PDB file of C-alpha atoms in Angstrom:
ATOM      1  CA  MET A   1     -30.226 -45.871   6.794  1.00  0.00           C
ATOM      2  CA  PRO A   2     -28.985 -45.090   3.408  1.00  0.00           C
ATOM      3  CA  THR A   3     -26.962 -42.780   1.521  1.00  0.00           C
ATOM      4  CA  TYR A   4     -28.194 -40.334  -1.197  1.00  0.00           C
ATOM      5  CA  THR A   5     -25.490 -39.095  -3.772  1.00  0.00           C
ATOM      6  CA  LEU A   6     -26.302 -36.307  -5.842  1.00  0.00           C
ATOM      7  CA  SER A   7     -24.188 -37.954  -9.643  1.00  0.00           C
ATOM      8  CA  LEU A   8     -22.977 -34.159 -10.515  1.00  0.00           C
ATOM      9  CA  THR A   9     -23.382 -33.495 -14.856  1.00  0.00           C
ATOM     10  CA  PRO A  10     -20.763 -31.238 -15.926  1.00  0.00           C
ATOM     11  CA  LEU A  11     -21.825 -28.312 -17.912  1.00  0.00           C
ATOM     12  CA  ASP A  12     -19.966 -26.787 -20.980  1.00  0.00           C
ATOM     13  CA  LEU A  13     -17.944 -23.888 -20.782  1.00  0.00           C
ATOM     14  CA  ALA A  14     -18.544 -22.065 -23.773  1.00  0.00           C
ATOM     15  CA  PRO A  15     -15.316 -19.432 -24.944  1.00  0.00           C
ATOM     16  CA  GLY A  16     -15.952 -15.938 -24.489  1.00  0.00           C
ATOM     17  CA  THR A  17     -18.258 -16.699 -20.683  1.00  0.00           C
ATOM     18  CA  PRO A  18     -18.312 -14.306 -18.466  1.00  0.00           C
ATOM     19  CA  ILE A  19     -17.519 -14.104 -14.837  1.00  0.00           C
ATOM     20  CA  ARG A  20     -19.912 -11.991 -12.580  1.00  0.00           C
ATOM     21  CA  GLN A  21     -19.020 -10.077 -10.567  1.00  0.00           C
ATOM     22  CA  PRO A  22     -20.105  -7.016  -8.778  1.00  0.00           C
ATOM     23  CA  PRO A  23     -19.042  -4.318 -10.184  1.00  0.00           C
ATOM     24  CA  ARG A  24     -16.849  -1.627  -9.395  1.00  0.00           C
ATOM     25  CA  ARG A  25     -17.196   1.149  -7.078  1.00  0.00           C
ATOM     26  CA  PRO A  26     -16.196   4.600  -8.178  1.00  0.00           C
ATOM     27  CA  LEU A  27     -14.226   6.441  -5.972  1.00  0.00           C
ATOM     28  CA  GLU A  28     -15.952   8.579  -4.143  1.00  0.00           C
ATOM     29  CA  THR A  29     -14.242  12.352  -5.363  1.00  0.00           C
ATOM     30  CA  VAL A  30     -13.113  14.102  -2.779  1.00  0.00           C
ATOM     31  CA  THR A  31     -11.950  17.183  -1.414  1.00  0.00           C
ATOM     32  CA  ALA A  32      -8.431  18.666   0.210  1.00  0.00           C
ATOM     33  CA  ASP A  33     -11.277  19.177   3.112  1.00  0.00           C
ATOM     34  CA  SER A  34     -13.392  15.829   2.518  1.00  0.00           C
ATOM     35  CA  PRO A  35     -13.057  13.423   6.471  1.00  0.00           C
ATOM     36  CA  ALA A  36      -9.606  11.568   5.703  1.00  0.00           C
ATOM     37  CA  ILE A  37     -11.167   8.222   6.478  1.00  0.00           C
ATOM     38  CA  VAL A  38     -12.099   8.421   3.059  1.00  0.00           C
ATOM     39  CA  VAL A  39      -9.388   8.031   1.382  1.00  0.00           C
ATOM     40  CA  MET A  40      -8.023   5.115   3.849  1.00  0.00           C
ATOM     41  CA  THR A  41      -7.622   1.273   2.419  1.00  0.00           C
ATOM     42  CA  ASP A  42      -9.188  -0.375   4.815  1.00  0.00           C
ATOM     43  CA  LEU A  43      -6.925  -3.243   5.212  1.00  0.00           C
ATOM     44  CA  ARG A  44     -10.464  -5.554   6.516  1.00  0.00           C
ATOM     45  CA  GLN A  45     -12.512  -4.865   3.441  1.00  0.00           C
ATOM     46  CA  THR A  46      -8.594  -5.068   1.022  1.00  0.00           C
ATOM     47  CA  ARG A  47      -6.431  -8.108   1.581  1.00  0.00           C
ATOM     48  CA  PRO A  48      -2.616  -6.192   0.673  1.00  0.00           C
ATOM     49  CA  VAL A  49      -0.079  -7.525  -0.531  1.00  0.00           C
ATOM     50  CA  THR A  50       2.773  -8.894   1.031  1.00  0.00           C
ATOM     51  CA  VAL A  51       6.397 -10.305   0.935  1.00  0.00           C
ATOM     52  CA  ALA A  52       9.161 -11.744   2.725  1.00  0.00           C
ATOM     53  CA  PRO A  53      12.540  -9.064   3.421  1.00  0.00           C
ATOM     54  CA  GLN A  54      14.346 -12.582   1.809  1.00  0.00           C
ATOM     55  CA  THR A  55      12.694 -11.838  -1.283  1.00  0.00           C
ATOM     56  CA  THR A  56      14.402 -10.750  -4.205  1.00  0.00           C
ATOM     57  CA  VAL A  57      13.855  -7.368  -5.615  1.00  0.00           C
ATOM     58  CA  GLY A  58      13.253  -8.551  -8.785  1.00  0.00           C
ATOM     59  CA  THR A  59      10.791 -11.052  -7.378  1.00  0.00           C
ATOM     60  CA  ALA A  60       8.881  -8.077  -5.767  1.00  0.00           C
ATOM     61  CA  LEU A  61       8.754  -6.324  -8.077  1.00  0.00           C
ATOM     62  CA  SER A  62       7.252  -8.996 -10.352  1.00  0.00           C
ATOM     63  CA  ILE A  63       4.428  -9.634  -7.340  1.00  0.00           C
ATOM     64  CA  MET A  64       4.064  -5.643  -7.436  1.00  0.00           C
ATOM     65  CA  ILE A  65       2.990  -4.936 -11.604  1.00  0.00           C
ATOM     66  CA  HIS A  66       0.776  -8.670 -11.640  1.00  0.00           C
ATOM     67  CA  ALA A  67      -1.209  -7.464  -8.836  1.00  0.00           C
ATOM     68  CA  ASN A  68      -1.067  -4.248  -9.638  1.00  0.00           C
ATOM     69  CA  VAL A  69       0.194  -1.881  -6.608  1.00  0.00           C
ATOM     70  CA  ARG A  70       3.048  -0.105  -6.138  1.00  0.00           C
ATOM     71  CA  LEU A  71       3.305  -1.020  -2.136  1.00  0.00           C
ATOM     72  CA  LEU A  72       3.356  -3.971  -0.119  1.00  0.00           C
ATOM     73  CA  LEU A  73       3.760  -4.543   3.638  1.00  0.00           C
ATOM     74  CA  VAL A  74       6.900  -6.600   3.667  1.00  0.00           C
ATOM     75  CA  LEU A  75       5.873  -9.079   6.971  1.00  0.00           C
ATOM     76  CA  ASP A  76       8.674 -11.506   8.596  1.00  0.00           C
ATOM     77  CA  ALA A  77       8.084 -15.431   9.738  1.00  0.00           C
ATOM     78  CA  GLU A  78       5.632 -14.340  12.559  1.00  0.00           C
ATOM     79  CA  HIS A  79       3.618 -12.329  10.128  1.00  0.00           C
ATOM     80  CA  ALA A  80       3.981  -9.084  11.793  1.00  0.00           C
ATOM     81  CA  ILE A  81       5.227  -5.815   9.722  1.00  0.00           C
ATOM     82  CA  CYS A  82       8.883  -5.622   9.442  1.00  0.00           C
ATOM     83  CA  GLY A  83       8.520  -2.685   6.745  1.00  0.00           C
ATOM     84  CA  LEU A  84       7.425  -1.774   4.064  1.00  0.00           C
ATOM     85  CA  VAL A  85       9.110  -1.858   0.481  1.00  0.00           C
ATOM     86  CA  ALA A  86       6.784   1.074  -2.577  1.00  0.00           C
ATOM     87  CA  ALA A  87       7.439   0.649  -6.669  1.00  0.00           C
ATOM     88  CA  ARG A  88      10.383   3.476  -6.144  1.00  0.00           C
ATOM     89  CA  ASP A  89      12.495   1.720  -3.971  1.00  0.00           C
ATOM     90  CA  LEU A  90      12.944  -1.489  -5.964  1.00  0.00           C
ATOM     91  CA  GLY A  91      12.958   0.216  -9.068  1.00  0.00           C
ATOM     92  CA  GLY A  92      15.029   2.843  -8.021  1.00  0.00           C
ATOM     93  CA  GLU A  93      18.999   3.957  -7.179  1.00  0.00           C
ATOM     94  CA  ARG A  94      18.239   1.630  -3.757  1.00  0.00           C
ATOM     95  CA  PRO A  95      18.982  -1.763  -5.811  1.00  0.00           C
ATOM     96  CA  LEU A  96      22.350  -0.533  -7.059  1.00  0.00           C
ATOM     97  CA  ARG A  97      23.669   1.288  -4.213  1.00  0.00           C
ATOM     98  CA  VAL A  98      22.675  -1.950  -2.157  1.00  0.00           C
ATOM     99  CA  ALA A  99      24.467  -4.218  -4.828  1.00  0.00           C
ATOM    100  CA  THR A 100      28.130  -2.263  -4.845  1.00  0.00           C
ATOM    101  CA  GLU A 101      28.879  -0.508  -0.643  1.00  0.00           C
ATOM    102  CA  ALA A 102      27.743  -4.419  -0.003  1.00  0.00           C
ATOM    103  CA  ARG A 103      29.401  -5.650  -2.642  1.00  0.00           C
ATOM    104  CA  ILE A 104      26.872  -7.942  -3.576  1.00  0.00           C
ATOM    105  CA  PRO A 105      25.210  -9.379  -7.491  1.00  0.00           C
ATOM    106  CA  TYR A 106      21.980  -7.076  -8.172  1.00  0.00           C
ATOM    107  CA  ASP A 107      20.436  -9.871  -8.166  1.00  0.00           C
ATOM    108  CA  GLN A 108      20.845 -11.668  -4.829  1.00  0.00           C
ATOM    109  CA  VAL A 109      19.910  -7.585  -3.693  1.00  0.00           C
ATOM    110  CA  THR A 110      16.143  -7.862  -1.676  1.00  0.00           C
ATOM    111  CA  VAL A 111      13.675  -5.812  -0.045  1.00  0.00           C
ATOM    112  CA  GLY A 112      14.843  -6.583   3.260  1.00  0.00           C
ATOM    113  CA  HIS A 113      18.101  -4.255   2.346  1.00  0.00           C
ATOM    114  CA  VAL A 114      15.417  -1.500   0.499  1.00  0.00           C
ATOM    115  CA  MET A 115      12.744  -2.021   2.168  1.00  0.00           C
ATOM    116  CA  THR A 116      11.718   0.871   4.592  1.00  0.00           C
ATOM    117  CA  GLY A 117      12.173  -0.341   7.956  1.00  0.00           C
ATOM    118  CA  VAL A 118       8.954  -0.364  11.139  1.00  0.00           C
ATOM    119  CA  ASP A 119      12.252   2.577  13.075  1.00  0.00           C
ATOM    120  CA  GLU A 120      11.404   4.721   9.822  1.00  0.00           C
ATOM    121  CA  MET A 121       7.617   4.298   9.620  1.00  0.00           C
ATOM    122  CA  ARG A 122       5.693   7.363  10.606  1.00  0.00           C
ATOM    123  CA  PRO A 123       2.217   5.617  11.163  1.00  0.00           C
ATOM    124  CA  LEU A 124      -1.022   7.132  11.989  1.00  0.00           C
ATOM    125  CA  GLY A 125      -3.292   6.100  14.278  1.00  0.00           C
ATOM    126  CA  LEU A 126      -7.084   5.156  12.620  1.00  0.00           C
ATOM    127  CA  ALA A 127      -8.690   7.282  15.298  1.00  0.00           C
ATOM    128  CA  GLN A 128      -6.506  10.424  14.362  1.00  0.00           C
ATOM    129  CA  VAL A 129      -7.298   9.032  10.772  1.00  0.00           C
ATOM    130  CA  ARG A 130     -10.954   9.565  11.549  1.00  0.00           C
ATOM    131  CA  THR A 131     -10.649  13.170  12.821  1.00  0.00           C
ATOM    132  CA  ALA A 132      -8.557  14.479   9.611  1.00  0.00           C
ATOM    133  CA  SER A 133      -8.609  15.641   6.195  1.00  0.00           C
ATOM    134  CA  VAL A 134      -7.263  14.477   3.260  1.00  0.00           C
ATOM    135  CA  ARG A 135      -5.166  17.800   3.521  1.00  0.00           C
ATOM    136  CA  ASP A 136      -3.779  17.010   7.279  1.00  0.00           C
ATOM    137  CA  VAL A 137      -3.095  13.143   4.932  1.00  0.00           C
ATOM    138  CA  VAL A 138      -1.312  15.111   2.579  1.00  0.00           C
ATOM    139  CA  ARG A 139       0.380  17.940   4.599  1.00  0.00           C
ATOM    140  CA  HIS A 140       1.276  14.769   6.727  1.00  0.00           C
ATOM    141  CA  LEU A 141       3.301  12.622   3.843  1.00  0.00           C
ATOM    142  CA  ALA A 142       5.022  14.993   2.283  1.00  0.00           C
ATOM    143  CA  THR A 143       6.468  16.269   5.477  1.00  0.00           C
ATOM    144  CA  SER A 144       6.945  11.835   5.695  1.00  0.00           C
ATOM    145  CA  LYS A 145       7.876  12.314   2.563  1.00  0.00           C
ATOM    146  CA  ARG A 146       6.777   9.323   1.520  1.00  0.00           C
ATOM    147  CA  GLN A 147       4.123   7.962  -0.284  1.00  0.00           C
ATOM    148  CA  HIS A 148       2.335   5.568   2.002  1.00  0.00           C
ATOM    149  CA  ALA A 149       1.475   5.352   5.406  1.00  0.00           C
ATOM    150  CA  LEU A 150       0.850   2.963   7.553  1.00  0.00           C
ATOM    151  CA  VAL A 151      -2.989   3.506   9.793  1.00  0.00           C
ATOM    152  CA  LEU A 152      -2.919   1.695  12.710  1.00  0.00           C
ATOM    153  CA  GLU A 153      -5.933   0.494  15.256  1.00  0.00           C
ATOM    154  CA  GLY A 154      -5.050  -0.067  18.689  1.00  0.00           C
ATOM    155  CA  SER A 155      -5.810  -3.851  19.779  1.00  0.00           C
ATOM    156  CA  GLU A 156      -5.910  -4.825  23.683  1.00  0.00           C
ATOM    157  CA  GLU A 157      -4.378  -7.993  22.431  1.00  0.00           C
ATOM    158  CA  ILE A 158      -1.497  -6.943  20.945  1.00  0.00           C
ATOM    159  CA  GLY A 159      -1.533  -3.288  21.254  1.00  0.00           C
ATOM    160  CA  TYR A 160      -1.265  -2.059  17.411  1.00  0.00           C
ATOM    161  CA  VAL A 161      -2.391  -4.002  14.072  1.00  0.00           C
ATOM    162  CA  ALA A 162      -2.700  -2.511  10.815  1.00  0.00           C
ATOM    163  CA  ARG A 163      -6.005  -1.330   9.578  1.00  0.00           C
ATOM    164  CA  GLY A 164      -5.139   0.774   6.809  1.00  0.00           C
ATOM    165  CA  ILE A 165      -2.803   1.803   4.305  1.00  0.00           C
ATOM    166  CA  LEU A 166      -2.469   6.148   3.483  1.00  0.00           C
ATOM    167  CA  SER A 167      -0.948   6.801  -0.664  1.00  0.00           C
ATOM    168  CA  ALA A 168      -0.393  10.012  -2.555  1.00  0.00           C
ATOM    169  CA  THR A 169      -1.108   7.902  -5.365  1.00  0.00           C
ATOM    170  CA  GLN A 170      -4.721   7.673  -4.932  1.00  0.00           C
ATOM    171  CA  ILE A 171      -5.697  10.790  -2.838  1.00  0.00           C
ATOM    172  CA  GLY A 172      -4.306  12.117  -5.666  1.00  0.00           C
ATOM    173  CA  ARG A 173      -6.815   9.651  -8.181  1.00  0.00           C
ATOM    174  CA  GLN A 174      -9.554  11.194  -5.999  1.00  0.00           C
ATOM    175  CA  LEU A 175      -7.782  14.351  -5.371  1.00  0.00           C
ATOM    176  CA  GLY A 176      -8.301  14.303 -10.090  1.00  0.00           C
ATOM    177  CA  GLN A 177      -4.626  16.027  -9.374  1.00  0.00           C
ATOM    178  CA  GLU A 178      -1.381  14.745  -9.140  1.00  0.00           C
ATOM    179  CA  VAL A 179       0.010  14.877  -5.364  1.00  0.00           C
ATOM    180  CA  ALA A 180       4.031  14.740  -5.710  1.00  0.00           C
ATOM    181  CA  VAL A 181       4.987  13.856  -2.304  1.00  0.00           C
ATOM    182  CA  ASP A 182       8.491  12.173  -1.883  1.00  0.00           C
ATOM    183  CA  ASP A 183      10.163  13.617  -4.250  1.00  0.00           C
ATOM    184  CA  GLY A 184      10.534  17.141  -2.529  1.00  0.00           C
ATOM    185  CA  SER A 185       8.438  18.948  -4.385  1.00  0.00           C
ATOM    186  CA  VAL A 186       6.702  20.143  -1.380  1.00  0.00           C
ATOM    187  CA  ASN A 187       8.825  22.060   1.028  1.00  0.00           C
ATOM    188  CA  SER A 188       6.109  24.656   2.103  1.00  0.00           C
ATOM    189  CA  PHE A 189       3.138  24.688   3.208  1.00  0.00           C
ATOM    190  CA  ALA A 190       2.303  27.006   1.036  1.00  0.00           C
ATOM    191  CA  GLU A 191       2.786  25.227  -1.945  1.00  0.00           C
ATOM    192  CA  LEU A 192       1.454  22.525   0.059  1.00  0.00           C
ATOM    193  CA  GLU A 193      -1.877  24.265   0.401  1.00  0.00           C
ATOM    194  CA  ARG A 194      -1.054  25.201  -3.969  1.00  0.00           C
ATOM    195  CA  LEU A 195      -0.740  20.895  -4.328  1.00  0.00           C
ATOM    196  CA  ILE A 196      -4.246  20.386  -3.136  1.00  0.00           C
ATOM    197  CA  ALA A 197      -6.626  23.637  -3.603  1.00  0.00           C
TER     198      ALA A 197
END
């Protein structure tokens, strides 16, 4: 049986050749009473940026900058979630405090030293998020004093899997106003209502 081959001829790529890609979808504008699911980053559609706990703080910051994200999922050797690390954890006083207390050079401080471990996370269930409002999510983030919340979905095989991320920054963009929840600025439900009114 004869084998046929096709000779491929390369094209000339002119400077300034654009890329064809789908248009960016504008963020859906929401109100405090909108369903919370519309502000969740769905991990089935958006691949999260991940690091290992051994990654240095400096490297993790570079990864965030290049990926244009403010949160990294921290995965162990088996690719299971062992923590979350936000830009605030990497750029704040936490790494300096770790370096001082552990008596190690600053450039040896790792993500594992400064991340929010699984024991400190306050994840939400996907079923809850589907029935909650944006106001409910902001209240959860404010009482947790966290910028982000992981959303878990039940899995028959392994219990839970990470399904989404809720971000105060993302919610703020979609609300059209800043949502500051992790700096202690929301101390009462009255302040919360003012924040998302």
